[in-house]
XYZ file of C-alpha atoms in Angstrom:
543
model
C 35.956 116.830 -144.382
C 33.987 118.445 -141.604
C 30.973 116.792 -139.995
C 29.379 117.551 -136.642
C 25.832 116.282 -137.215
C 25.811 113.479 -134.598
C 26.203 113.437 -130.826
C 29.428 111.431 -130.929
C 31.321 113.811 -133.211
C 35.048 113.887 -132.533
C 36.172 115.924 -129.483
C 32.659 117.359 -129.257
C 33.428 119.725 -132.128
C 33.555 117.872 -135.468
C 35.055 114.968 -137.395
C 37.766 116.175 -139.782
C 39.621 113.082 -140.997
C 37.213 110.175 -140.576
C 33.756 110.081 -139.088
C 33.169 108.472 -135.706
C 30.350 106.676 -137.554
C 32.920 105.145 -139.912
C 32.435 107.269 -143.027
C 35.617 108.339 -144.745
C 36.487 111.672 -146.289
C 35.277 110.590 -149.729
C 31.813 109.587 -148.477
C 31.550 112.748 -146.372
C 32.293 114.850 -149.450
C 29.784 112.923 -151.547
C 27.099 113.484 -148.900
C 27.836 117.208 -149.002
C 27.763 117.211 -152.788
C 24.443 115.343 -152.838
C 22.961 117.828 -150.373
C 24.195 120.692 -152.581
C 22.662 119.057 -155.668
C 19.349 118.473 -153.866
C 19.266 122.161 -152.980
C 19.393 122.875 -156.703
C 16.588 120.424 -157.364
C 14.591 122.033 -154.551
C 15.070 125.522 -155.993
C 13.522 124.294 -159.243
C 10.751 122.356 -157.465
C 9.817 125.396 -155.353
C 9.701 127.572 -158.484
C 7.546 124.928 -160.106
C 4.966 124.944 -157.332
C 4.444 128.674 -157.908
C 3.221 127.909 -161.442
C 1.402 124.676 -160.641
C 4.161 122.272 -161.720
C 4.764 119.368 -159.335
C 6.238 115.921 -159.785
C 5.677 113.207 -157.181
C 8.701 111.270 -158.430
C 10.856 114.318 -157.685
C 9.280 114.687 -154.253
C 9.838 111.051 -153.325
C 13.396 111.048 -154.647
C 14.228 114.267 -152.761
C 13.359 112.579 -149.469
C 15.350 109.476 -150.361
C 18.403 111.562 -151.244
C 18.229 113.651 -148.068
C 17.598 110.554 -145.929
C 20.687 108.905 -147.451
C 22.812 111.591 -145.769
C 21.496 110.809 -142.282
C 24.056 109.247 -139.950
C 24.641 105.479 -140.333
C 22.550 105.050 -143.488
C 24.726 104.863 -146.600
C 28.490 104.433 -146.805
C 28.722 103.236 -150.424
C 30.361 105.794 -152.770
C 28.899 104.184 -155.886
C 25.378 104.647 -154.622
C 26.045 108.306 -153.834
C 27.347 108.757 -157.367
C 24.071 107.389 -158.739
C 22.033 109.641 -156.432
C 23.969 112.768 -157.432
C 23.593 112.079 -161.141
C 19.887 111.322 -160.805
C 19.388 114.535 -158.818
C 20.812 116.627 -161.647
C 18.852 114.699 -164.302
C 15.599 115.279 -162.409
C 16.511 118.932 -161.835
C 17.115 119.604 -165.512
C 13.998 117.732 -166.581
C 11.839 119.631 -164.109
C 13.539 122.905 -165.036
C 12.305 122.535 -168.620
C 8.712 121.965 -167.426
C 8.832 124.944 -165.063
C 10.242 127.250 -167.735
C 7.596 126.088 -170.205
C 4.904 126.916 -167.630
C 6.261 130.473 -167.273
C 8.124 129.908 -164.035
C 11.247 131.794 -163.021
C 14.239 129.914 -161.605
C 17.007 131.636 -159.683
C 20.100 130.577 -161.588
C 22.399 132.762 -159.477
C 22.500 130.038 -156.827
C 25.397 127.676 -157.646
C 23.262 124.667 -156.656
C 20.809 125.411 -159.457
C 23.486 125.150 -162.139
C 25.802 122.588 -160.558
C 27.359 120.204 -163.099
C 28.651 116.898 -161.724
C 32.111 115.662 -162.673
C 32.403 112.801 -165.145
C 33.924 110.313 -162.709
C 33.471 109.179 -159.112
C 36.890 110.534 -158.192
C 35.896 113.840 -159.770
C 32.722 113.935 -157.686
C 34.735 113.215 -154.555
C 37.007 116.155 -155.387
C 33.978 118.416 -155.950
C 32.556 117.380 -152.593
C 35.806 118.094 -150.779
C 36.123 121.493 -152.467
C 32.638 122.569 -151.348
C 33.557 122.866 -147.661
C 29.790 122.694 -147.419
C 29.022 123.066 -143.716
C 31.463 125.863 -143.023
C 30.183 127.935 -145.946
C 26.482 127.790 -145.073
C 26.780 131.285 -143.617
C 29.591 133.637 -142.626
C 27.821 134.368 -139.341
C 28.390 131.520 -136.864
C 24.936 131.824 -135.248
C 23.148 131.872 -138.597
C 25.207 128.889 -139.724
C 24.180 127.119 -136.522
C 20.502 127.734 -137.204
C 20.880 126.568 -140.792
C 22.508 123.385 -139.546
C 19.666 122.793 -137.089
C 17.187 123.031 -139.958
C 19.298 120.961 -142.345
C 19.727 118.156 -139.827
C 16.068 118.437 -138.932
C 15.267 118.042 -142.625
C 17.241 114.796 -142.693
C 15.065 113.446 -139.908
C 11.914 114.801 -141.548
C 12.884 113.254 -144.898
C 13.378 109.903 -143.146
C 9.917 109.928 -141.566
C 8.351 111.179 -144.800
C 10.013 108.349 -146.710
C 8.871 105.767 -144.130
C 5.299 107.025 -144.508
C 5.389 107.172 -148.315
C 6.544 103.534 -148.463
C 3.242 102.709 -146.743
C 1.248 104.880 -149.150
C 0.826 107.932 -146.904
C 1.855 111.268 -148.432
C 0.962 114.952 -148.133
C 2.105 117.528 -150.653
C 2.469 120.209 -147.966
C 5.292 118.145 -146.448
C 7.110 117.913 -149.766
C 6.535 121.615 -150.414
C 8.146 122.571 -147.094
C 11.143 120.286 -147.663
C 11.829 121.912 -151.034
C 11.231 125.395 -149.622
C 13.532 124.853 -146.668
C 16.302 123.272 -148.740
C 16.068 126.286 -151.045
C 16.126 128.768 -148.163
C 19.330 127.225 -146.823
C 21.100 128.577 -149.917
C 20.101 132.157 -149.071
C 22.418 134.615 -147.344
C 19.765 137.268 -146.615
C 17.864 135.497 -143.821
C 18.263 136.787 -140.287
C 18.095 135.133 -136.875
C 14.333 135.374 -136.439
C 13.643 134.066 -139.929
C 15.941 131.084 -139.451
C 14.467 130.285 -136.026
C 11.048 130.293 -137.672
C 12.308 128.013 -140.443
C 13.604 125.523 -137.878
C 10.385 125.543 -135.868
C 8.429 125.092 -139.082
C 10.484 121.948 -139.647
C 9.153 120.654 -136.334
C 5.588 121.589 -137.255
C 5.757 119.798 -140.597
C 7.402 116.788 -138.962
C 4.349 116.324 -136.759
C 2.301 115.905 -139.938
C 4.882 113.473 -141.360
C 4.822 111.409 -138.164
C 1.022 111.422 -138.190
C 1.174 110.026 -141.728
C 3.682 107.385 -140.653
C 1.543 106.410 -137.671
C -1.470 106.061 -139.959
C 0.570 103.938 -142.354
C 1.886 101.618 -139.644
C -1.363 101.164 -137.745
C -3.550 101.160 -140.852
C -1.465 98.400 -142.406
C -0.418 96.291 -139.420
C -2.973 97.214 -136.735
C -2.525 99.080 -133.470
C 0.181 97.544 -131.264
C -1.032 95.469 -128.346
C 0.861 94.496 -125.170
C 3.066 91.557 -126.122
C 5.821 89.694 -124.252
C 8.909 89.262 -126.445
C 11.420 86.484 -125.650
C 15.030 87.644 -125.333
C 16.469 84.158 -125.749
C 16.382 81.778 -128.693
C 15.102 78.408 -129.871
C 16.695 75.773 -132.137
C 16.515 76.470 -135.845
C 17.755 78.496 -138.776
C 17.443 82.234 -138.232
C 17.427 85.731 -139.685
C 18.047 88.925 -137.698
C 16.270 92.098 -138.859
C 17.432 95.520 -137.726
C 16.584 99.125 -138.626
C 13.007 100.427 -138.577
C 11.053 99.291 -141.638
C 7.852 97.358 -140.871
C 7.081 96.669 -144.531
C 10.458 95.028 -145.144
C 9.871 92.835 -142.097
C 6.366 91.917 -143.262
C 7.633 90.906 -146.700
C 10.439 88.858 -145.170
C 7.989 87.097 -142.842
C 5.791 86.235 -145.805
C 8.712 84.988 -147.911
C 10.039 82.772 -145.084
C 6.761 81.022 -144.295
C 7.218 77.268 -144.033
C 10.993 77.387 -144.575
C 11.997 76.490 -141.031
C 13.561 79.886 -140.395
C 12.868 81.880 -137.239
C 12.887 85.666 -137.466
C 14.455 87.748 -134.690
C 14.487 91.520 -134.278
C 17.411 93.717 -133.308
C 17.543 97.345 -132.191
C 14.483 99.437 -132.978
C 12.681 96.548 -134.638
C 11.784 95.266 -131.135
C 8.378 97.059 -131.026
C 7.317 95.266 -134.239
C 6.351 92.255 -132.108
C 3.314 94.191 -130.865
C 1.655 94.692 -134.276
C -1.173 92.161 -134.869
C -0.429 91.717 -138.582
C 3.211 90.933 -137.835
C 2.904 88.897 -134.665
C 0.482 86.500 -136.393
C 3.435 84.735 -138.055
C 4.428 81.801 -135.814
C 8.087 81.965 -136.928
C 8.384 85.601 -135.755
C 10.011 84.531 -132.524
C 11.914 87.026 -130.397
C 14.519 89.736 -129.959
C 18.296 89.369 -130.118
C 20.726 91.976 -128.834
C 20.256 95.597 -127.887
C 20.953 98.950 -129.543
C 22.701 99.725 -132.834
C 26.093 100.616 -131.334
C 26.509 97.111 -129.906
C 26.296 95.284 -133.238
C 30.050 94.605 -133.340
C 29.725 92.694 -130.064
C 26.392 91.028 -130.764
C 26.240 90.172 -134.459
C 29.285 87.850 -134.457
C 27.268 85.709 -132.030
C 24.225 85.446 -134.302
C 24.352 82.171 -136.304
C 22.177 83.327 -139.185
C 21.687 85.990 -141.856
C 21.351 89.677 -140.923
C 19.176 92.207 -142.763
C 19.616 95.964 -142.329
C 16.622 98.169 -143.153
C 16.510 102.008 -143.165
C 19.612 102.892 -141.110
C 21.865 102.232 -138.076
C 24.537 100.232 -139.912
C 28.145 100.115 -138.713
C 31.081 98.743 -140.673
C 30.479 94.976 -140.642
C 33.313 92.998 -139.103
C 34.932 90.281 -141.191
C 33.566 87.700 -138.741
C 30.001 88.282 -139.951
C 30.247 90.474 -143.065
C 29.290 87.615 -145.400
C 26.039 87.238 -143.462
C 24.992 90.885 -143.853
C 22.464 92.190 -146.381
C 21.082 95.691 -146.842
C 17.876 96.986 -148.387
C 16.171 100.316 -148.943
C 18.505 103.278 -148.523
C 21.071 101.428 -146.398
C 24.368 100.696 -148.088
C 27.859 99.454 -147.349
C 30.524 98.698 -149.974
C 30.798 95.015 -150.920
C 27.666 94.067 -148.964
C 24.842 92.416 -150.938
C 21.977 94.839 -151.453
C 18.365 93.747 -151.918
C 16.838 96.035 -154.519
C 13.376 97.457 -155.060
C 11.957 94.073 -156.057
C 12.395 93.027 -152.399
C 13.282 89.465 -153.296
C 14.877 88.287 -150.082
C 16.020 84.963 -151.548
C 19.733 85.763 -150.990
C 19.025 86.437 -147.304
C 16.945 83.264 -146.990
C 19.518 81.112 -148.767
C 22.296 82.444 -146.539
C 20.211 81.688 -143.442
C 19.613 78.137 -144.652
C 23.351 77.667 -145.263
C 24.329 78.843 -141.787
C 24.002 76.627 -138.690
C 21.329 78.573 -136.832
C 20.738 78.022 -133.124
C 21.186 74.470 -131.854
C 19.777 74.920 -128.364
C 17.110 76.687 -126.366
C 18.072 79.704 -124.269
C 15.566 81.335 -121.928
C 16.603 84.910 -121.125
C 13.177 86.013 -119.931
C 11.117 88.521 -121.946
C 10.165 92.181 -122.205
C 6.803 93.807 -122.840
C 6.145 95.939 -125.913
C 2.983 97.374 -127.428
C 2.163 100.411 -125.291
C 1.521 102.855 -128.113
C -1.218 105.447 -127.809
C -4.144 103.101 -128.503
C -3.176 100.812 -125.634
C -2.279 103.546 -123.153
C -5.368 105.622 -123.897
C -7.430 102.464 -123.542
C -6.605 102.502 -119.825
C -6.603 106.291 -119.512
C -9.452 106.182 -117.009
C -7.350 104.013 -114.682
C -4.327 106.269 -115.147
C -6.349 109.410 -114.414
C -7.928 107.813 -111.343
C -4.490 106.751 -110.081
C -3.176 110.303 -110.477
C -6.146 111.759 -108.633
C -5.726 109.168 -105.872
C -2.010 110.090 -105.697
C -1.016 106.517 -106.583
C 0.831 107.989 -109.562
C 2.884 111.045 -108.638
C 4.675 111.814 -111.896
C 5.257 110.630 -115.463
C 8.681 110.464 -117.068
C 9.380 110.019 -120.752
C 12.922 108.650 -120.858
C 14.051 107.731 -124.344
C 15.640 108.726 -127.604
C 18.754 107.566 -129.447
C 21.335 105.374 -127.781
C 25.050 105.594 -128.509
C 28.490 104.507 -127.390
C 29.831 107.779 -125.995
C 30.469 107.766 -122.217
C 27.776 109.327 -120.063
C 24.807 107.340 -121.266
C 24.727 105.303 -118.057
C 22.859 108.398 -116.808
C 19.694 107.035 -118.422
C 20.016 103.665 -116.715
C 20.640 105.301 -113.369
C 17.797 107.799 -113.556
C 15.302 105.041 -114.365
C 16.625 103.001 -111.450
C 16.265 106.019 -109.146
C 12.819 107.193 -110.248
C 10.499 106.564 -107.273
C 8.096 103.629 -107.334
C 5.036 105.920 -107.502
C 6.089 107.266 -110.906
C 5.386 105.918 -114.403
C 8.090 105.686 -117.092
C 7.314 105.846 -120.788
C 10.079 105.073 -123.238
C 10.678 104.884 -126.973
C 13.474 104.529 -129.516
C 16.728 102.668 -128.902
C 17.524 104.689 -125.781
C 15.296 102.166 -124.003
C 18.001 99.520 -124.245
C 19.750 101.143 -121.302
C 16.933 99.796 -119.077
C 14.354 97.937 -121.208
C 14.727 94.606 -119.380
C 14.469 95.954 -115.839
C 11.591 94.669 -113.743
C 10.060 97.837 -112.313
C 6.725 96.446 -111.154
C 3.347 98.055 -111.694
C 0.941 100.620 -110.286
C -2.600 99.334 -109.981
C -1.937 96.620 -112.543
C -0.398 99.005 -115.094
C 3.308 98.303 -115.750
C 5.506 101.162 -114.559
C 7.667 100.874 -117.685
C 5.673 101.357 -120.886
C 7.395 100.868 -124.258
C 5.690 103.280 -126.680
C 7.737 101.968 -129.633
C 10.372 103.152 -132.102
C 11.626 106.708 -132.503
C 9.176 106.572 -135.443
C 6.401 106.337 -132.835
C 7.089 109.692 -131.170
C 3.674 110.753 -132.526
C 2.106 108.214 -130.152
C 3.907 109.703 -127.157
C 2.779 113.195 -128.148
C -0.828 112.055 -128.498
C -0.705 110.401 -125.071
C 0.502 113.680 -123.528
C -2.131 115.722 -125.381
C -4.903 113.325 -124.300
C -3.811 113.447 -120.659
C -3.704 117.233 -120.782
C -7.240 117.218 -122.164
C -8.447 114.872 -119.446
C -6.965 117.071 -116.722
C -8.103 120.257 -118.496
C -4.628 121.757 -118.529
C -1.766 122.388 -120.911
C 0.876 119.745 -121.563
C 3.413 121.852 -119.650
C 1.118 121.740 -116.611
C 1.053 117.938 -116.499
C 3.146 116.029 -113.960
C 5.287 114.980 -116.924
C 9.021 115.381 -117.549
C 10.910 114.617 -120.744
C 14.444 113.302 -120.331
C 15.823 112.667 -123.806
C 18.981 111.224 -125.299
C 20.012 112.101 -128.821
C 22.429 110.728 -131.372
C 21.356 111.494 -134.940
C 19.049 113.647 -137.009
C 15.725 111.932 -136.323
C 16.225 113.055 -132.734
C 16.917 116.599 -133.945
C 13.622 116.853 -135.802
C 11.651 115.295 -132.941
C 13.113 117.945 -130.639
C 12.052 120.637 -133.146
C 8.551 119.152 -133.117
C 8.392 119.310 -129.330
C 9.651 122.901 -129.353
C 7.115 123.885 -131.996
C 4.404 122.453 -129.748
C 5.660 124.721 -126.982
C 6.935 121.938 -124.711
C 9.095 123.400 -121.956
C 11.817 122.118 -119.626
C 13.095 119.278 -121.799
C 16.263 117.706 -120.476
C 18.643 116.518 -123.181
C 21.959 114.694 -123.193
C 24.378 113.160 -122.774
C 25.901 116.245 -124.445
C 24.467 119.184 -126.337
C 24.864 119.365 -130.134
C 28.213 120.698 -131.324
C 26.442 122.626 -134.080
C 24.537 124.825 -131.598
C 26.450 128.001 -130.775
C 26.267 129.615 -127.300
C 24.024 132.392 -128.641
C 21.598 129.953 -130.268
C 21.580 127.838 -127.115
C 20.734 130.978 -125.166
C 17.698 131.505 -127.420
C 16.538 127.926 -126.792
C 17.049 128.235 -123.042
C 15.208 131.560 -122.811
C 12.283 130.494 -124.978
C 11.927 126.809 -124.111
C 13.908 126.268 -120.891
C 15.935 123.465 -122.490
C 18.302 121.948 -119.962
C 21.338 119.692 -120.320
C 21.170 116.628 -118.100
C 23.321 116.807 -114.957
C 23.211 113.840 -112.582
C 20.200 111.594 -111.964
C 19.962 112.652 -108.336
C 20.169 116.376 -109.111
C 17.678 116.169 -111.983
C 15.175 114.127 -109.963
C 15.435 116.564 -107.086
C 14.759 119.461 -109.461
C 11.798 117.661 -111.054
C 10.153 116.136 -107.989
C 11.330 118.510 -105.259
């Protein structure tokens, strides 16, 4: 196996025997084989669009399959087998329709004619034989650019899937995903063409995140400032982690009147700010911190645990029987809640477990500062800037992780001067989310914009401020200090680059899949900077 798609990849170069995330060689090979098969499906789908043949079921499935290969989503070989076989079935069915409509399909690409082995072990052998990543291109820089796009596509597919679940879709997004997956099979694309393909991924992702924002806010209302308890109260309990608001809403509805309190974990924290979710009286508080701490935190939770979307680690024996997955998340021998979304097994497990027996007050944190809330006080913010009460804005956020060096984000927030505002989003916030940083003119200095899924909100806040000050975003007193771990972060970075955002600081380490020459392109065109030390970076930013 060879995998270098996440920030924690072994030795900063690539995992070759077992993934740092916990996936074994068999699962790694199956992910590669699924990606290869989806490229074949995409070649047919792209040919179909040229003759007016589209299939929404193919589009939706393509995103689900690509999303399944994102870090910490699916570790179950049997589910990958089903995905691979369905990919080929859909490909062949669509191929017949495209041919009948007069379309031409490039059958010289191996992905277009790939035939899966008859058994799971045979598929695993096919995946291992692909050597997928290292054969993307013979040129190291072109391979690097293809990897940037491929990992960006995994993030884009995730956001597109999140939005589609809430009924928000756009065919131009699906068309790009198929086009890009097809282009990654080509060997005739040069540096400039592949840079353009990657930036296009960022452009299309902005549309996908706009759709997701519309789905979340249109269904559950715009988030409002809400204090969220970090302790617990007596009673049976369920812990929900991941990102999916709809899964949470259905669980809240199914647990009404059952004496079960619902707690969030990880990136589900911002859900407490949505009016249509916070209306449930048994939606109580938040337990734990970021995804990488689940082995320390989940053994202490005395109830059932539901994983939605991603961020699963191998469950320890001490709590494995309490774990359930749904959506695209999978782990072998863990009960999966299917498309019917009947959470009865989760509820019954929660009722069988002891729950909390006491009350613990661990204070609270504020959530709900998405664009609607922040722009609602924009006049106060603008006045404070003009009066020099606010000197600078920092967006400090992104993916958290276990690799050493992430204390940088805690320290820089602690060292940011008191006349500066801090916006945050995604699970990177858990490095400092409970710090009491005071306020400026009644506005909290630390504003939680939401999940990584809410990056659209942060972008809209920046665009609105630039409009108010009649300047470009790069001219604002605004600095982005980002942490990355997986492929949602990759596509958000591509979105920011496509928007022309300059001087982004990123860490704790740069991606292993970016070659020195490609990094040089990013530095020259976008002034991307690796983080150094909090003191040095603050001095460079603030002077």
